[in-house]
Coordinates of C-alpha atoms in Angstrom, one line a residue:
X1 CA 116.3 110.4 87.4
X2 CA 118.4 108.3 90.1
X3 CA 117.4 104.9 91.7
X4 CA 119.5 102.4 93.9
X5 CA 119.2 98.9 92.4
X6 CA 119.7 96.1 95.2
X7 CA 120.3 92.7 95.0
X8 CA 122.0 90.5 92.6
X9 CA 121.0 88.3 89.4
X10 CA 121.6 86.9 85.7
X11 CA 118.8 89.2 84.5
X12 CA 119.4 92.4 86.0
X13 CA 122.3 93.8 83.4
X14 CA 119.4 93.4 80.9
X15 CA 117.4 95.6 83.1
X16 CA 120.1 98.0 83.6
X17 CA 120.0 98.2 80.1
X18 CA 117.0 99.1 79.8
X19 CA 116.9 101.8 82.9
X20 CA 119.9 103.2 81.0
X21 CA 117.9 103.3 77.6
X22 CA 115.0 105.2 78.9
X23 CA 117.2 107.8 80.9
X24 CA 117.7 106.4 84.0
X25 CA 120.9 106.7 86.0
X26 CA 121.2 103.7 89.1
X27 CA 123.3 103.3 91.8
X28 CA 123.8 99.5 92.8
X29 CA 123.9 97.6 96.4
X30 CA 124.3 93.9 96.7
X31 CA 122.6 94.0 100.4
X32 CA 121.4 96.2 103.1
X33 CA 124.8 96.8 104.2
X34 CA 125.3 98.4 101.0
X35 CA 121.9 99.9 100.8
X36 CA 122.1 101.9 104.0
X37 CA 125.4 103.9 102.7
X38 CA 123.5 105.4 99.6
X39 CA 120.9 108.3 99.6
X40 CA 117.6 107.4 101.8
X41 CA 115.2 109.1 99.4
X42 CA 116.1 108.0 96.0
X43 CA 113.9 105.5 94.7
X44 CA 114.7 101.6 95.1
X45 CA 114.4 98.6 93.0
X46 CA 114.5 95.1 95.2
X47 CA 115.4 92.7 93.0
X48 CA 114.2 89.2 94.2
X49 CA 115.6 86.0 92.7
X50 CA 113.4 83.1 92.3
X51 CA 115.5 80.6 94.1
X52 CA 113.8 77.7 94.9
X53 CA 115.3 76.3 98.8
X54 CA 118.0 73.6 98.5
X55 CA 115.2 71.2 100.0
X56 CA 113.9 71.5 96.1
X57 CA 116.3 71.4 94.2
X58 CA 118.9 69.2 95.9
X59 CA 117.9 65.5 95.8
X60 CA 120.6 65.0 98.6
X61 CA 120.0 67.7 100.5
X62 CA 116.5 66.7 100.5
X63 CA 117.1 62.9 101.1
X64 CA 119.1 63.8 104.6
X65 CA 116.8 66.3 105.8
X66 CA 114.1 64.0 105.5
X67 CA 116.0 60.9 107.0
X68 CA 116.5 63.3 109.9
X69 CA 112.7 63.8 110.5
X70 CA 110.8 61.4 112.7
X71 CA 108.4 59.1 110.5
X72 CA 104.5 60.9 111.5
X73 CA 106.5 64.4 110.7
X74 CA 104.9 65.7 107.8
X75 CA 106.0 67.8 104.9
X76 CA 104.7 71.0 104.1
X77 CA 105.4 72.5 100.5
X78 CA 104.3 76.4 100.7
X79 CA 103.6 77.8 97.5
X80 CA 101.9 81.2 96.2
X81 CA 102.6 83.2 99.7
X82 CA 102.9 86.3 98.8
X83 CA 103.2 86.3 94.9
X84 CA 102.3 83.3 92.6
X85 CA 105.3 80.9 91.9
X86 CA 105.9 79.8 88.1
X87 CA 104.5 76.9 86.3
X88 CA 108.1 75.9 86.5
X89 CA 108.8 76.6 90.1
X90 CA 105.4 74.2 90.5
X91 CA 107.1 71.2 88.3
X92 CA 109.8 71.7 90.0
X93 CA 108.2 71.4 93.7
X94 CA 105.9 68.4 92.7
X95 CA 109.3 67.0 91.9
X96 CA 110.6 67.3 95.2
X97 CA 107.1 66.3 96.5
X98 CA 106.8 63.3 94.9
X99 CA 110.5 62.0 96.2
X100 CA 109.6 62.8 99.7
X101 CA 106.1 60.9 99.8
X102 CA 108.4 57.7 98.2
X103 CA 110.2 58.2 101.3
X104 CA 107.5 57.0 103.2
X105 CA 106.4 60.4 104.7
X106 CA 103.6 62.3 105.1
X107 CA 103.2 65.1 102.6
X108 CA 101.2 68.5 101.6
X109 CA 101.0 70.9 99.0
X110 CA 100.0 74.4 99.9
X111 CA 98.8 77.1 96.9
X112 CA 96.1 79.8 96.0
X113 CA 96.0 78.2 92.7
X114 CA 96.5 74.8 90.7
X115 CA 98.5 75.2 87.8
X116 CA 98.1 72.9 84.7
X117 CA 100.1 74.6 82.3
X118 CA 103.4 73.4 82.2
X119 CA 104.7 70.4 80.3
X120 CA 103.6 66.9 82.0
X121 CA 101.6 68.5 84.4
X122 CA 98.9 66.1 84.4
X123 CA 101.1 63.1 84.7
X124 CA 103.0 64.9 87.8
X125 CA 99.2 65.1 89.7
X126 CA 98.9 61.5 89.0
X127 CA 102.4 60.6 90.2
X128 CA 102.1 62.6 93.4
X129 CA 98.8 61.4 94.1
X130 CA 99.5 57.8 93.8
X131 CA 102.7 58.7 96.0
X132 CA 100.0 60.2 98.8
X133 CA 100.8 64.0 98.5
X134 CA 97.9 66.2 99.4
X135 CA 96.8 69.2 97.8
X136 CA 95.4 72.0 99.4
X137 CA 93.9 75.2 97.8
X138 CA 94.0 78.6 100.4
X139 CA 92.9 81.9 100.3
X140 CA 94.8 83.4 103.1
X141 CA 97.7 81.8 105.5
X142 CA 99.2 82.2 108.6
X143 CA 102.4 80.9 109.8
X144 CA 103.8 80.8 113.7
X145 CA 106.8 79.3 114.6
X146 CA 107.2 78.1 118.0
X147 CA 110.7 78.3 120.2
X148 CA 111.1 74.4 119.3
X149 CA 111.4 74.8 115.7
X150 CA 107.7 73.3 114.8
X151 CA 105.3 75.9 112.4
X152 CA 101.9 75.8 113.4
X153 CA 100.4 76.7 109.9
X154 CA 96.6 77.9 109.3
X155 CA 95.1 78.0 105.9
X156 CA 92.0 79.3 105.2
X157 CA 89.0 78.6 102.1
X158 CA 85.9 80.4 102.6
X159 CA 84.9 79.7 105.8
X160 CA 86.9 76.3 106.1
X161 CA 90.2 76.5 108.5
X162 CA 93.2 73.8 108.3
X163 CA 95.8 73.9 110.9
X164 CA 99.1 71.9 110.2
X165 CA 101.7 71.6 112.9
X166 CA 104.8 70.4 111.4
X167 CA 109.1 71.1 111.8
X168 CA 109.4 71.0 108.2
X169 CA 108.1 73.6 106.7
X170 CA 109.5 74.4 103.1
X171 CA 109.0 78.1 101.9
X172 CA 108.7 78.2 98.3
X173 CA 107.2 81.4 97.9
X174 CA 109.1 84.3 96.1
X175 CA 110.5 87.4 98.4
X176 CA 111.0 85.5 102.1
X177 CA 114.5 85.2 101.7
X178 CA 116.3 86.1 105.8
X179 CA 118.6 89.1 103.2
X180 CA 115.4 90.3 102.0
X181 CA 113.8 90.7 105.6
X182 CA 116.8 92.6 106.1
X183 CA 116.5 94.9 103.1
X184 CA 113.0 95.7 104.5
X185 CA 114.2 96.4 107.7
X186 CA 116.9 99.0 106.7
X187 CA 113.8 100.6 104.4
X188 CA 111.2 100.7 107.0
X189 CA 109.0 98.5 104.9
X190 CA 106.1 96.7 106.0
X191 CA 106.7 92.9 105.8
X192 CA 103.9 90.8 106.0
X193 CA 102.6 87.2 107.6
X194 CA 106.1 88.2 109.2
X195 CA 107.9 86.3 106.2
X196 CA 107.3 88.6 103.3
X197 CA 108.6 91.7 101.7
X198 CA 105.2 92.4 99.2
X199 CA 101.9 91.5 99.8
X200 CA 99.1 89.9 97.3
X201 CA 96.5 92.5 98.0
X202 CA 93.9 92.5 94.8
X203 CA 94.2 96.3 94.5
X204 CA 97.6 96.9 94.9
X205 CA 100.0 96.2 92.0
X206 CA 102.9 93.6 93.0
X207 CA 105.6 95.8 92.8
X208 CA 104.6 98.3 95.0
X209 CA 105.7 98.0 98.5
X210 CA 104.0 99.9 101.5
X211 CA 106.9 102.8 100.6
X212 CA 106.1 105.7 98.3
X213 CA 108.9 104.9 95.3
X214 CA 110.7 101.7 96.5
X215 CA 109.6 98.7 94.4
X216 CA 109.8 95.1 94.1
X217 CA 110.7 93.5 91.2
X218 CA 110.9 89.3 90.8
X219 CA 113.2 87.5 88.6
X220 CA 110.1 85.9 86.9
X221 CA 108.3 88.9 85.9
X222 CA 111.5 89.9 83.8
X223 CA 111.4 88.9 80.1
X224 CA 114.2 87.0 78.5
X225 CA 115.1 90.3 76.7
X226 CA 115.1 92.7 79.8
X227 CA 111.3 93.7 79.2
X228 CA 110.4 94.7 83.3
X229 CA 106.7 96.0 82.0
X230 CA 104.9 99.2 83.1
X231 CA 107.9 99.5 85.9
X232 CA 109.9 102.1 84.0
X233 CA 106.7 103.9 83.4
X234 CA 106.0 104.0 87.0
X235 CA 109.2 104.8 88.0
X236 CA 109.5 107.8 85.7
X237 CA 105.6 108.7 86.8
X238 CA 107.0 109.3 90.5
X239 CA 108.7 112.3 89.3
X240 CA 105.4 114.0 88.0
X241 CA 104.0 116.1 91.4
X242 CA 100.9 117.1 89.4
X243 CA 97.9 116.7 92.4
X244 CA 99.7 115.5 94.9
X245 CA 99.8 117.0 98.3
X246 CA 102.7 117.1 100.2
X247 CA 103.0 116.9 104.2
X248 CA 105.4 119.7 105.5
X249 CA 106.8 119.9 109.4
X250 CA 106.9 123.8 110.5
X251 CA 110.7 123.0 112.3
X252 CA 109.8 126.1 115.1
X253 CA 106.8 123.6 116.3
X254 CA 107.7 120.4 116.3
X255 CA 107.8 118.9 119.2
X256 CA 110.7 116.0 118.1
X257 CA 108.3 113.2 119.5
X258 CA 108.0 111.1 116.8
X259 CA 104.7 110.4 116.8
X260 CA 104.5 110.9 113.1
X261 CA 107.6 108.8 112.5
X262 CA 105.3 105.4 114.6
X263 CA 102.2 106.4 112.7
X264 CA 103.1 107.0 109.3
X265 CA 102.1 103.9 107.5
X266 CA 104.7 104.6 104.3
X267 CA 107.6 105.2 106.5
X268 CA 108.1 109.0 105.1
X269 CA 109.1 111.1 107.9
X270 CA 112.9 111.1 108.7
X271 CA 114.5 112.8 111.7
X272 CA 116.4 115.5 110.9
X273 CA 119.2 115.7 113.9
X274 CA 120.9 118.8 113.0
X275 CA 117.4 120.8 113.8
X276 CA 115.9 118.6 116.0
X277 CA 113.2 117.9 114.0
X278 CA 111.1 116.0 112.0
X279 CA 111.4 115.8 108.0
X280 CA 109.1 114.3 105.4
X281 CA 111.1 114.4 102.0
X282 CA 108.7 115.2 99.5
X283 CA 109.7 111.7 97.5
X284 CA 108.6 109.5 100.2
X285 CA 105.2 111.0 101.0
X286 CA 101.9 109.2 99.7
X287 CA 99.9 111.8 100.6
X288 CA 97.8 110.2 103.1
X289 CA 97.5 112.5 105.8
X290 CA 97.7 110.3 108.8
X291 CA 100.5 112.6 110.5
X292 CA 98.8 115.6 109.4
X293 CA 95.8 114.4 111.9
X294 CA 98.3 112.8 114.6
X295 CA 100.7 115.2 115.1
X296 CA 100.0 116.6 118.8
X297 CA 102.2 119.9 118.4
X298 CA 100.1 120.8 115.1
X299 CA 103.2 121.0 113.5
X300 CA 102.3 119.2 110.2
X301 CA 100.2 121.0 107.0
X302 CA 100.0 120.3 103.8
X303 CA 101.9 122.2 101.4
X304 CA 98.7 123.2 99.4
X305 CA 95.9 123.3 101.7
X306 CA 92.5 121.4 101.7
X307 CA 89.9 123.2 100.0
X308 CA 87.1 124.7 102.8
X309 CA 84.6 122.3 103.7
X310 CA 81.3 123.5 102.2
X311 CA 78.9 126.0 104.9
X312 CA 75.1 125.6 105.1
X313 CA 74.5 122.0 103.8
X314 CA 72.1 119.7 106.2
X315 CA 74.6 116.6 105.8
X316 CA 78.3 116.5 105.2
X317 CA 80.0 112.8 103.8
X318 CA 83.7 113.1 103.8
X319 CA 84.4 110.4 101.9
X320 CA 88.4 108.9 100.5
X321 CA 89.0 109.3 97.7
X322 CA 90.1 105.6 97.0
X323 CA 86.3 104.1 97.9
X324 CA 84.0 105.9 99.2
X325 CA 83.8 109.0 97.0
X326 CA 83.6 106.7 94.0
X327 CA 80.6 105.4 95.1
X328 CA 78.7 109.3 96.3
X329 CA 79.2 110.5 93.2
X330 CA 77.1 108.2 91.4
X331 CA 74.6 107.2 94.5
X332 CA 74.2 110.8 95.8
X333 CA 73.0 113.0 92.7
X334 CA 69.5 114.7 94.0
X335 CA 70.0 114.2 97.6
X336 CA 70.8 117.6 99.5
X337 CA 74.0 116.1 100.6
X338 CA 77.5 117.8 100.3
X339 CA 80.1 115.4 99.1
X340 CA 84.0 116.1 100.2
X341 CA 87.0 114.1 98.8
X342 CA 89.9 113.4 101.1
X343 CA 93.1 111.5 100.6
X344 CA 92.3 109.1 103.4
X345 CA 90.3 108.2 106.4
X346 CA 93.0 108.5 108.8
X347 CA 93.4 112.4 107.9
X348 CA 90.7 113.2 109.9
X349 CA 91.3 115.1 113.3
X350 CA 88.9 116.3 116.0
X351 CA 89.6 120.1 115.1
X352 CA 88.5 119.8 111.7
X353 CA 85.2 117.6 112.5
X354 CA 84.6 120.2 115.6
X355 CA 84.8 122.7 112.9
X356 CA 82.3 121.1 110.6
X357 CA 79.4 120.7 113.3
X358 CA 79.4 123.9 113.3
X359 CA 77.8 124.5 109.8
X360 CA 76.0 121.0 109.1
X361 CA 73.4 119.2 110.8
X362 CA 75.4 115.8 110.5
X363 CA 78.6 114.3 109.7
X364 CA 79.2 110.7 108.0
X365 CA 81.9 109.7 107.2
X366 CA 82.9 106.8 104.7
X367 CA 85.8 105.3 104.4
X368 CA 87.4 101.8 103.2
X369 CA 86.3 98.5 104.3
X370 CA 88.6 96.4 106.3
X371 CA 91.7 95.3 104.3
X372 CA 91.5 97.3 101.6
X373 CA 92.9 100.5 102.8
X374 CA 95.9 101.8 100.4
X375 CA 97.1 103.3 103.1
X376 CA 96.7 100.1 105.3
X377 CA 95.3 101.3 108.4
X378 CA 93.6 105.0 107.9
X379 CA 89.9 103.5 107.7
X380 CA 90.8 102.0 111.2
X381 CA 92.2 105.2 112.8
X382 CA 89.1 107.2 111.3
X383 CA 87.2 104.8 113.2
X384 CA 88.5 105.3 116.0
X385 CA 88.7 109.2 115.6
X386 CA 85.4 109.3 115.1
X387 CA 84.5 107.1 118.5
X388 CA 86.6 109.4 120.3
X389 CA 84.4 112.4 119.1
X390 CA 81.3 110.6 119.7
X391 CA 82.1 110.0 123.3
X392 CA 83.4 113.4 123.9
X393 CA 79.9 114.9 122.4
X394 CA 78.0 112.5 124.3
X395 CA 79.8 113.4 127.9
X396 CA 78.8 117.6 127.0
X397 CA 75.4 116.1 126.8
X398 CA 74.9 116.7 123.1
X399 CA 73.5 114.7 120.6
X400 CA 76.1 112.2 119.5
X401 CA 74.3 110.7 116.3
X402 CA 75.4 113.3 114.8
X403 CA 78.1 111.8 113.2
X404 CA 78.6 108.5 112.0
X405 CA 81.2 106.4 110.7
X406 CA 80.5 104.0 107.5
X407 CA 82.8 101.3 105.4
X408 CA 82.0 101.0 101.8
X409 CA 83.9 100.0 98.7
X410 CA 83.4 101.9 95.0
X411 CA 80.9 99.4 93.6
X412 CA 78.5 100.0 96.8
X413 CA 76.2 102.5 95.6
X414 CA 73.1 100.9 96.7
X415 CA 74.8 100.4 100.0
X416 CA 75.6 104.4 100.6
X417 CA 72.9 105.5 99.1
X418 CA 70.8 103.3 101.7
X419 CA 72.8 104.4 104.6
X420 CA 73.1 108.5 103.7
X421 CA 68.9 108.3 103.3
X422 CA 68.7 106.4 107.1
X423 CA 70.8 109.2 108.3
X424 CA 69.0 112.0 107.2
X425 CA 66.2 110.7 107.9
X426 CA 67.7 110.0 111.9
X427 CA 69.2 113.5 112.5
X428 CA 65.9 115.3 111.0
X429 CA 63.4 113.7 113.3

């Protein structure tokens, strides 16, 4: 196996190391320069330093920047963005907070979390408070930044919303480096809150980015003898095809209108120039089926087809596979209801739901609830298939409750169970 390492640190020849031990061959590129001359489907490893900004760990730096600032402007310390910083990054930024506050300005501490574990923690909170630093705990964040140079920064707890206008604004979370944004660029990545290369979504693991085989891996999840964790076992997984279907573009139909290049929410299709065409490289797709759905020239199939949807069954649930089918297969046993797994919501397309009216009595179909798509946005475009079809059954006059779209997670088997019943017992009436 072959991966391109980018990015540069004291750590990574430890890694290499250990690539190298387990049978790995690399390729390495210090930017996205670098990156974009090496081969676009081998797997990447971002390597992210934890470097703190200069407004942390320079007293200096720090003491002009904030002479510069006007005496209401306050301080904003960002912590825990998009991953968790270190107990040490946090001694190190309550630091930094504390000499800004003696400076006689306003100050504030943003993070998911309170850490007390490292050494003279509790003698740091007492410092900063007496000094007049604020703490404030978040669930989710948004940052704007206007033409001026002033953020306009919302946090969020529960139902409670804070919003902080300030022009210093001092980014402390890991991976929203400008190089970085640029790495993500060249990969077609997904970069999120506009700042960030990786997301903390609860069901995705932090090293995964939204592109089949390009990972993510921080200087602080690398152990002081190399140890990177399960990533070697996931890199070395990527190479096993075992149930995994593969989109495939039929070159003598494809239209060369890159719809499935806009859609495609893991970046996988690639234009290929020389036949005017659209590729997806088996490596890159995730298997999600949006394209297969979207493309308008039907031009797109898997490489192994779906199995046929089930004849002569009063209800059909196509449910994903991630969520929804979970839940079925526990809520559903005993009802007549036939139960179909697909890869996600956004596979869907109006042939293949025309097709299934035609043998079932009704359609429902369950996907993910809002957010926690693995595929980001297929729940949404299923939803919006399925309005589509509903309109265009209710303008031939025919009876549009017969399909139905519905969100559910894996632990909601009550909830599906519920909802399935109420629709049989609609469509039978």
């Amino acid at each position: 196996m072959k991966l391109v390492i980018v990015g540069e640190g004291p750590k990574l020849p430890l890694v290499k190391e250990k690539l190298s031990a387990a049978g790995i061959d690399y390729f390495s590129a210090a930017n996205a320069q670098e990156l974009r001359e090496l081969v676009p489907t081998l797997p990447v490893l971002v390597y992210v330093p934890c470097d703190l900004p200069k407004f942390v760990l320079e007293p200096d730096y720090q003491k002009r920047a904030v002479s510069a600032l006007h005496a209401n402007d306050e301080i904003v310390f960002l912590m825990d963005a998009a991953k968790e910083n270190t107990p040490y990054e946090f001694s190190l930024v309550f630091d930094a907070a504390i000499r800004a506050a003696r400076m006689m300005r306003p100050v504030t501490v943003l993070s998911r979390t309170v850490r007390g574990s490292f050494p003279g923690a509790e003698h740091k909170y007492t410092q900063a408070r007496d000094a007049g630093v604020r703490f404030i705990r978040y669930d989710d964040i948004e940052v704007e930044r206007s033409v001026e140079g002033v953020y306009t920064v919302s946090v969020t707890e529960g139902t409670d919303t804070l919003v902080i206008e300030t022009p210093c604004l001092v980014d402390c979370s890991p991976g929203s480096g400008p190089e970085l944004l640029e790495i993500a660029k060249e990969l077609r990545l997904k970069v999120y809150k506009k700042r960030y290369i990786t997301n903390s979504r609860w069901f995705d693991h932090n090293k995964n980015t939204s592109r089949r085989n390009v990972y993510v891996l921080f200087d602080s999840d690398i152990g002081e003898d190399g140890d990177v964790g399960t990533l070697v076992t996931n890199l070395l997984s990527t190479q096993n095809r075992a149930n995994r279907r593969v989109a495939m573009v039929d070159k003598t139909k494809c239209a060369f209108c890159y719809t499935c290049y806009r859609i495609c929410p893991h970046s996988a299709p690639v234009p290929d120039l020389t036949a005017r065409a659209m590729l997806i490289p088996e490596e890159l797709c995730d298997s999600c089926g949006a394209c297969v759905a979207a493309c308008p020239a039907n031009a797109i199939a898997w490489d192994e087809p779906l199995p046929n949807l089930p004849d002569m069954k009063p209800v059909l649930m196509l449910c994903c596979e991630n969520s929804a089918y979970v839940a079925a297969s526990a809520a559903l046993d005993g009802l007549n209801v036939e139960i179909s797994s697909m890869p996600c919501g956004g596979v869907i397309s109006t042939m293949e739901m025309a097709k299934a009216m035609g043998s079932h009595s009704g359609i429902l179909v369950a996907v993910c609830i809002n957010g926690a798509c693995k595929h980001y946005d297929g729940n949404l475009r299923a939803i919006a298939t399925v309005g589509r079809i509903k309109k265009e059954i209710a303008e031939l006059g025919l009876d549009s409750g017969r399909i139905e779209v519905l969100q559910v997670s894996g632990p909601m088997e009550n909830v599906i169970r519920d909802a399935v019943e109420r629709f049989e017992g609609r469509i039978n009436e």
